[in-house]
mmCIF file of C-alpha atoms in Angstrom:
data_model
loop_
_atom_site.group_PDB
_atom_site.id
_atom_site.type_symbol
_atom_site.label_atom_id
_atom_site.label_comp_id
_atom_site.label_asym_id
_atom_site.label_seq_id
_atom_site.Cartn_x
_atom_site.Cartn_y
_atom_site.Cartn_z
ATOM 1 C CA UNK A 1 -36.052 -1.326 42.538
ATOM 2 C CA UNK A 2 -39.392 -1.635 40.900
ATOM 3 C CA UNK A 3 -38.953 -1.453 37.201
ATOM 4 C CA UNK A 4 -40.507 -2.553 33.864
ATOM 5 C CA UNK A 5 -37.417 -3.671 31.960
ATOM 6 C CA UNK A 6 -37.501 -3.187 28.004
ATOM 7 C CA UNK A 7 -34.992 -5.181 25.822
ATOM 8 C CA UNK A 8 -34.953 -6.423 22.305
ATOM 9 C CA UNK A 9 -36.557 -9.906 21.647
ATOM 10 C CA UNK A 10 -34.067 -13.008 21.140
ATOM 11 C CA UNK A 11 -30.563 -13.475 22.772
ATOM 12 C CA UNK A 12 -30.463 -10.382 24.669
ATOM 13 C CA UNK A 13 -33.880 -10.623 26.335
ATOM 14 C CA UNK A 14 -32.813 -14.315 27.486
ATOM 15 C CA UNK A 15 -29.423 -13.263 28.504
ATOM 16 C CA UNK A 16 -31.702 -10.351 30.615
ATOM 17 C CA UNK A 17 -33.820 -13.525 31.898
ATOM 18 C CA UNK A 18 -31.125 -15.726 32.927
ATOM 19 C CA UNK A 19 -29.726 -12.863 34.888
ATOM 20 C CA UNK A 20 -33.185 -12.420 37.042
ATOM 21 C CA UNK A 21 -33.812 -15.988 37.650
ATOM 22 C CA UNK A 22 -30.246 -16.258 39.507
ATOM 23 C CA UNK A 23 -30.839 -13.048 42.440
ATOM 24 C CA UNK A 24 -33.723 -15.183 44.376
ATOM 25 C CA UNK A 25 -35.601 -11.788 44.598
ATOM 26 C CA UNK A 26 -39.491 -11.356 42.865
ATOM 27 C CA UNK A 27 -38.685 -10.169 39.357
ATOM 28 C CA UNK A 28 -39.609 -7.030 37.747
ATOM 29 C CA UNK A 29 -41.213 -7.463 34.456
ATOM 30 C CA UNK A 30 -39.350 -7.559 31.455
ATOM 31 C CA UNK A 31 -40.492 -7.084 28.067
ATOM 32 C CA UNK A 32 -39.177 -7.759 24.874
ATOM 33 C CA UNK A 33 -39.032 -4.949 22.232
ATOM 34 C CA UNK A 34 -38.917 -4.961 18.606
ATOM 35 C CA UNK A 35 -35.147 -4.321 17.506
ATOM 36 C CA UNK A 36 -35.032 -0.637 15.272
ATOM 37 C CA UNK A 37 -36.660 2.657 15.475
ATOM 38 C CA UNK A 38 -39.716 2.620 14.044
ATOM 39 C CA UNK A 39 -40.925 -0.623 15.151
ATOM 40 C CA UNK A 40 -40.457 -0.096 19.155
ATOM 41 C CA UNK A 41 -41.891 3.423 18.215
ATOM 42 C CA UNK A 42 -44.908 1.222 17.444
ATOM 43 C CA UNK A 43 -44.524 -1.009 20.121
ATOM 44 C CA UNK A 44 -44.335 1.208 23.056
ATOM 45 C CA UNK A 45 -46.957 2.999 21.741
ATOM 46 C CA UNK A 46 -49.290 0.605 22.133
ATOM 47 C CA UNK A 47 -48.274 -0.256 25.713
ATOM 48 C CA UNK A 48 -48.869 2.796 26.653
ATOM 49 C CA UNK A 49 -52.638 1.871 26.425
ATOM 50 C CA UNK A 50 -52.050 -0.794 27.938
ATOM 51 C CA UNK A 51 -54.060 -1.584 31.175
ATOM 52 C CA UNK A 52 -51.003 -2.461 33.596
ATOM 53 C CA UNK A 53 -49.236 0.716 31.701
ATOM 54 C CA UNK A 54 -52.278 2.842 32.752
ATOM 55 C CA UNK A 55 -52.647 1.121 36.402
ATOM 56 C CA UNK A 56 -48.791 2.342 36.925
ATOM 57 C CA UNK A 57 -48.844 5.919 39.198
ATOM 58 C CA UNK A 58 -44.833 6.084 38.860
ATOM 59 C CA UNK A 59 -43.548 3.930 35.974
ATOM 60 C CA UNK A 60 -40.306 3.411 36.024
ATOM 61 C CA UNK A 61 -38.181 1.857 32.591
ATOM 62 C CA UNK A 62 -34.520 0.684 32.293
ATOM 63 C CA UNK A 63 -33.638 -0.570 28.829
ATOM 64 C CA UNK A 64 -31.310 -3.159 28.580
ATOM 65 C CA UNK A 65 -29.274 -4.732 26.184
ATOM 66 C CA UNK A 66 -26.032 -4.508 23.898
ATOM 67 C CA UNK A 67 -24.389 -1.525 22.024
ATOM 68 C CA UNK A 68 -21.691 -0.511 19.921
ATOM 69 C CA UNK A 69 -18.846 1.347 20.297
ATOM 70 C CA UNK A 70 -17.734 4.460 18.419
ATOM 71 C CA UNK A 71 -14.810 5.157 20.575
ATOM 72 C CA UNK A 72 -11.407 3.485 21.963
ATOM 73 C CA UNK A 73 -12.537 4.676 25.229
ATOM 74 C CA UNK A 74 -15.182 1.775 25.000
ATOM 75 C CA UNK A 75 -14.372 -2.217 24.658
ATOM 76 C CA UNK A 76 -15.805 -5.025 24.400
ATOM 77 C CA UNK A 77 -17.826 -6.430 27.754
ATOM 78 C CA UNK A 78 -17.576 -2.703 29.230
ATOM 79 C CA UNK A 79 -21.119 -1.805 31.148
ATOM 80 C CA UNK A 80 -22.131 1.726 30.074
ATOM 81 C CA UNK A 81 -25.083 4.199 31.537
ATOM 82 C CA UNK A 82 -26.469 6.487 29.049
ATOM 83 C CA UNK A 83 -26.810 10.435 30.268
ATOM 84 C CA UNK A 84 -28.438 10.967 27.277
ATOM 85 C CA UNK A 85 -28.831 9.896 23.327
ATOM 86 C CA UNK A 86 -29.138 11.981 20.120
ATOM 87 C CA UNK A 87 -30.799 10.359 17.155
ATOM 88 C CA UNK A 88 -29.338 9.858 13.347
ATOM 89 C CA UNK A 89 -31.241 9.023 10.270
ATOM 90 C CA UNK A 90 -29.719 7.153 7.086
ATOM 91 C CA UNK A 91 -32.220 9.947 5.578
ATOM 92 C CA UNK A 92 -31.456 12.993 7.378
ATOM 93 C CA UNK A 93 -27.820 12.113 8.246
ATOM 94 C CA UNK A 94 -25.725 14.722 6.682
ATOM 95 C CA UNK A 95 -22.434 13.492 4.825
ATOM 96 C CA UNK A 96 -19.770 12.216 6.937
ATOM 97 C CA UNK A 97 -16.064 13.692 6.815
ATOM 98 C CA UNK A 98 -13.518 12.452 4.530
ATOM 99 C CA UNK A 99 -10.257 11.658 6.261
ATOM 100 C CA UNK A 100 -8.430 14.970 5.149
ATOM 101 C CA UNK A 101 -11.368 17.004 5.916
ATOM 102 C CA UNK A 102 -11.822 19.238 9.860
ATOM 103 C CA UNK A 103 -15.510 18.945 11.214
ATOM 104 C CA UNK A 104 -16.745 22.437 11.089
ATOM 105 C CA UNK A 105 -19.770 22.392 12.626
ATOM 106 C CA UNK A 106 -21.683 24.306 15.395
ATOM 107 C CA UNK A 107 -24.445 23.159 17.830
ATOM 108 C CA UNK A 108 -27.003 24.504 15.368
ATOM 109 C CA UNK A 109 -25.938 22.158 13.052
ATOM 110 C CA UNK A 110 -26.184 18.779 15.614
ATOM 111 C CA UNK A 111 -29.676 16.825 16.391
ATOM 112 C CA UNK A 112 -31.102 17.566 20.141
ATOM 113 C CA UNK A 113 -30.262 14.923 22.856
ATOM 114 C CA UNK A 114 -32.888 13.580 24.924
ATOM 115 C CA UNK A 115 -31.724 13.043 28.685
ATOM 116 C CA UNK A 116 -32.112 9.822 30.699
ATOM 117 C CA UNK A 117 -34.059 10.534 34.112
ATOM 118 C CA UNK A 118 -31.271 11.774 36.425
ATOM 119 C CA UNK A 119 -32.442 10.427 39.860
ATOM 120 C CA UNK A 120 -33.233 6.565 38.157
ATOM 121 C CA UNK A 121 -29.946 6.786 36.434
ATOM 122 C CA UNK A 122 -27.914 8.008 39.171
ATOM 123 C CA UNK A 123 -29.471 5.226 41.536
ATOM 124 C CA UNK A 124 -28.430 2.712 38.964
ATOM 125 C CA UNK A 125 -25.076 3.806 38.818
ATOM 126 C CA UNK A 126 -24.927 3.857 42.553
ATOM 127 C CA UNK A 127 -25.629 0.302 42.414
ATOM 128 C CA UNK A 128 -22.811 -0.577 40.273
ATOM 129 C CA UNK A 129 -20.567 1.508 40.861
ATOM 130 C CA UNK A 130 -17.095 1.648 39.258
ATOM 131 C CA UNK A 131 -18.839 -1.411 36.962
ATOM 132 C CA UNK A 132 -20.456 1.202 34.567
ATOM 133 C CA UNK A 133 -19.391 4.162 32.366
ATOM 134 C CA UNK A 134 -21.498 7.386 31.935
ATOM 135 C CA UNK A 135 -21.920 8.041 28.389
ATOM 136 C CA UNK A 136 -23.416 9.553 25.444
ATOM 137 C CA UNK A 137 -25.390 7.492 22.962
ATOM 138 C CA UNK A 138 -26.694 7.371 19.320
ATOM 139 C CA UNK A 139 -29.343 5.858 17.705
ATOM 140 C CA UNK A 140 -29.346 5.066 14.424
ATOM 141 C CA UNK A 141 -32.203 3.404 12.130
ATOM 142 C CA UNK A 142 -29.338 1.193 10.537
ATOM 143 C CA UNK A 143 -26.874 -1.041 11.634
ATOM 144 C CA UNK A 144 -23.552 0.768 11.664
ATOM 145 C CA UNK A 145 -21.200 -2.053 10.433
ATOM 146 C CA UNK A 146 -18.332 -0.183 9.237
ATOM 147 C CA UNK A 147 -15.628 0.779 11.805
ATOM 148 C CA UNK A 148 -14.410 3.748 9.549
ATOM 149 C CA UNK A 149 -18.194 5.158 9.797
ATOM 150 C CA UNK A 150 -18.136 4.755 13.565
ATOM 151 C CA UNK A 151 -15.465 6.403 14.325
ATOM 152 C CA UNK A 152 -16.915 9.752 12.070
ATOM 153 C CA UNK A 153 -19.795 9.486 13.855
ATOM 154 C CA UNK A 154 -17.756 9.776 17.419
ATOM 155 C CA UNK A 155 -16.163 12.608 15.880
ATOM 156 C CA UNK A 156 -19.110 14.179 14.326
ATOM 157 C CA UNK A 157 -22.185 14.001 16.900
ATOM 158 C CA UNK A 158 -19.439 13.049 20.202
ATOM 159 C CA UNK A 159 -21.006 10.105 21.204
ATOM 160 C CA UNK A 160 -19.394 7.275 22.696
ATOM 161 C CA UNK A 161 -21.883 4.302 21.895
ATOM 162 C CA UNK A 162 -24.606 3.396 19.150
ATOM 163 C CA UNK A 163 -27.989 1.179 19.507
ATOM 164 C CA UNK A 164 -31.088 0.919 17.243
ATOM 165 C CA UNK A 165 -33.800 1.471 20.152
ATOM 166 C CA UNK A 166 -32.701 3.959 22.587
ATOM 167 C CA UNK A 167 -33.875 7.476 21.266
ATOM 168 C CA UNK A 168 -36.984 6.032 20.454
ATOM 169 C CA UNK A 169 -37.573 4.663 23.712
ATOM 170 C CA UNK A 170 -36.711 8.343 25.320
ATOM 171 C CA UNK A 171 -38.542 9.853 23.008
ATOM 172 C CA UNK A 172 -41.723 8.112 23.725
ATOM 173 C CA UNK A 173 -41.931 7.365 27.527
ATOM 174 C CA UNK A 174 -40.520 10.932 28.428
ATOM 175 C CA UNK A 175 -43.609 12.360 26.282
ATOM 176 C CA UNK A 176 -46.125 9.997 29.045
ATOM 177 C CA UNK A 177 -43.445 11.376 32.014
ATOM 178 C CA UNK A 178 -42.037 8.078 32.586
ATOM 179 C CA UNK A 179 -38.717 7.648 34.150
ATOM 180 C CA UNK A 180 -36.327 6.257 31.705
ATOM 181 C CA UNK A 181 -32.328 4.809 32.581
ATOM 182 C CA UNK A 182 -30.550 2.939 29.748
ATOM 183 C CA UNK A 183 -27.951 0.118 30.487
ATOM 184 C CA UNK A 184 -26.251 -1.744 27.969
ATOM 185 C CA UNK A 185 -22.997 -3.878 27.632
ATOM 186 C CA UNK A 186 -20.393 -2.429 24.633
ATOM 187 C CA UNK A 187 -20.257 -6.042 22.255
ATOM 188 C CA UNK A 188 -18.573 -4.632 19.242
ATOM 189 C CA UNK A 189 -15.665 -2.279 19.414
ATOM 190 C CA UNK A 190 -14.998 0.213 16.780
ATOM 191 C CA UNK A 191 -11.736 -0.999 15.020
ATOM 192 C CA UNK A 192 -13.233 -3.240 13.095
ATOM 193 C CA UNK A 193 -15.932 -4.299 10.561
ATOM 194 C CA UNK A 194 -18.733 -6.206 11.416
ATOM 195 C CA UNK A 195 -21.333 -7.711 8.607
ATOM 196 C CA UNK A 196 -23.140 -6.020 6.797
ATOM 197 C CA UNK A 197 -26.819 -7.809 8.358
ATOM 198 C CA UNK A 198 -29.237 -4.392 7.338
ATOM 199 C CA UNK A 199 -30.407 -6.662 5.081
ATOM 200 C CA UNK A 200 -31.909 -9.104 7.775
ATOM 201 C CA UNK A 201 -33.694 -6.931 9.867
ATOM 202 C CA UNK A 202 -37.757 -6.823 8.881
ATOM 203 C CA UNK A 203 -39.914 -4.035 8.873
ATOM 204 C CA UNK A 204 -41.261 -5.192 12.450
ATOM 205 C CA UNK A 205 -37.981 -5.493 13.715
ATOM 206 C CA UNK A 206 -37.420 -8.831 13.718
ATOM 207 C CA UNK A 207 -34.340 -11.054 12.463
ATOM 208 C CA UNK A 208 -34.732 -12.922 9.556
ATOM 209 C CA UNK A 209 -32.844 -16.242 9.654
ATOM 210 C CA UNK A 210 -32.123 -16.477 5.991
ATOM 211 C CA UNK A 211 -30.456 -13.178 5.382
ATOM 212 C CA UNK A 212 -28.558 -13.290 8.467
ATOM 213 C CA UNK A 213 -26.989 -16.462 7.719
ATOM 214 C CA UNK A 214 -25.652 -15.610 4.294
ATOM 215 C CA UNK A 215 -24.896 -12.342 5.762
ATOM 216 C CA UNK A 216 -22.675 -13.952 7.583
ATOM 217 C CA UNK A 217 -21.111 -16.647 5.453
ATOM 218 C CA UNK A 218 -20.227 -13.996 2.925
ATOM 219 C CA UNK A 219 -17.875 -12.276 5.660
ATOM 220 C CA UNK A 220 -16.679 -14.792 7.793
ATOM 221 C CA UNK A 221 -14.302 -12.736 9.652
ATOM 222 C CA UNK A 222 -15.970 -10.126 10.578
ATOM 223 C CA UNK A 223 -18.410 -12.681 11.645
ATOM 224 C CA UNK A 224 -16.445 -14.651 13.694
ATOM 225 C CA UNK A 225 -15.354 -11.141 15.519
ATOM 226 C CA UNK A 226 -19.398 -9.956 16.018
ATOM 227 C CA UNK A 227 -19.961 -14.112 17.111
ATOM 228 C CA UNK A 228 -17.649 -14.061 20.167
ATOM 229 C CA UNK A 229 -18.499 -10.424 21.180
ATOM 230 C CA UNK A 230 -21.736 -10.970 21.580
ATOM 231 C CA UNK A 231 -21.174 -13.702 23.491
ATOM 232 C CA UNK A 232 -18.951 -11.851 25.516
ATOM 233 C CA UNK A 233 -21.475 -9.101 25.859
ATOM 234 C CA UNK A 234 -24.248 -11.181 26.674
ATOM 235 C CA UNK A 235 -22.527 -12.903 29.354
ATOM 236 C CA UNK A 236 -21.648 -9.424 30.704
ATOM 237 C CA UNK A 237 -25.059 -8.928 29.883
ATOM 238 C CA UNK A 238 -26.332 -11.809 32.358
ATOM 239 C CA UNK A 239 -24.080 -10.806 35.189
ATOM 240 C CA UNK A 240 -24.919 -7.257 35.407
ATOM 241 C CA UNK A 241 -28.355 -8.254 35.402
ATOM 242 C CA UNK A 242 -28.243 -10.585 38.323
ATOM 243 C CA UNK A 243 -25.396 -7.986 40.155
ATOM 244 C CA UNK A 244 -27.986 -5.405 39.855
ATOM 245 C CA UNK A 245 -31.386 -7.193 41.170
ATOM 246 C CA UNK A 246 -29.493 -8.712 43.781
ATOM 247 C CA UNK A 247 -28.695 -5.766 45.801
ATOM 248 C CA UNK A 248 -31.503 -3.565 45.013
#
């Protein structure tokens, strides 16, 4: 497969890395994105003009990375495929459902989905076979850390996974006609909390050390639980990576 890989910068991206360097085969290049909406909005903007971008007759992207559940259906370390994902903003997000409430709405009322490319995505899934679910996803320009809010937003927009990056990604590249699949390994399940990290993220989509350190001393638990499934899910992460590469 020739591809440009995308994934966000830091543990992912190596985890992505590691992967390559084990299948013996010339390596596609990767890039690492900005984590969050706006900033790989940015980003993949100004790729677009750039000269290997503009040398490329039939680009073709698969994003990589990790995601989060919003449904039982989905654990930790499971490999999912995106058909599509629908985007959510803290801003324009309207109010979730109380517990003793029904969900009355209509498709009028739900955000459009953007589709992955059907032919990349289906030759991915080829690939791996019964390794990888096909599902729906979500972006979001926040971190959704509370499992009570996942789980609405399952039941309110039926999606089965959440990222920062995806939408955005779709959303530009399908505008320049470029062939988009999205692959990314489930590393936080929705019964639980994680921490609270919005705080940690920088405008450029970046992690801030600082914040993200006493973000995580002030909930120890739920930072033990996001520590060991992300290690889980980069591992998964690694080997997909490498599974993938090494038979295409």
């Amino acid at each position: 497969m020739n591809y440009t890989i995308l994934v966000p910068q830091g543990a992912e991206y190596q985890a992505v890395c590691r992967g390559l360097s084990k299948t013996g085969s010339p390596q596609p290049q990767v890039l690492p994105i900005p984590i969050g909406y706006q900033p790989v909005t940015h980003y993949l903007e100004k790729w677009q003009k750039s000269e290997q971008f503009l040398t490329d007759t039939r680009p073709q992207v698969l994003l990589m990375g990790l995601a989060g559940s919003l449904s039982p259906q989905y654990n930790i370390g499971d490999i999912v495929l995106y058909q599509n994902s629908i985007w959510v903003s803290n801003q324009s997000e309207p109010s979730l459902p109380g517990s003793d409430r029904k969900l009355q709405l209509n498709s009028q009322t739900l955000p459009s989905a953007i589709s992955t490319d059907s032919t990349l995505t289906t030759l991915v899934h080829h690939h791996l076979q019964e390794k990888t679910y096909l599902v729906k996803g979500l972006t979001s320009d926040r971190l959704i850390w509370s499992s009570l809010e996942k789980q609405q937003l399952s039941q309110l927009y039926q999606a089965g996974v959440v990222d920062m990056e995806g939408y955005a990604v779709l959303k530009v590249l399908n505008s320049k006609e470029v062939a988009v699949a999205m692959l990314r390994v489930i590393s936080d399940d929705c019964y639980y909390d994680l921490p609270d990290l919005n705080c940690a993220f920088s405008p450029d989509g970046a992690l801030k050390a600082l914040p993200l350190a006493i973000g995580m001393i002030r909930q120890p638990l739920a930072a033990t639980r996001l520590i060991r499934g992300s290690l889980k899910g980069l591992r998964v992460l690694q080997e997909v990576t490498a599974d993938l590469f090494r038979v295409c």
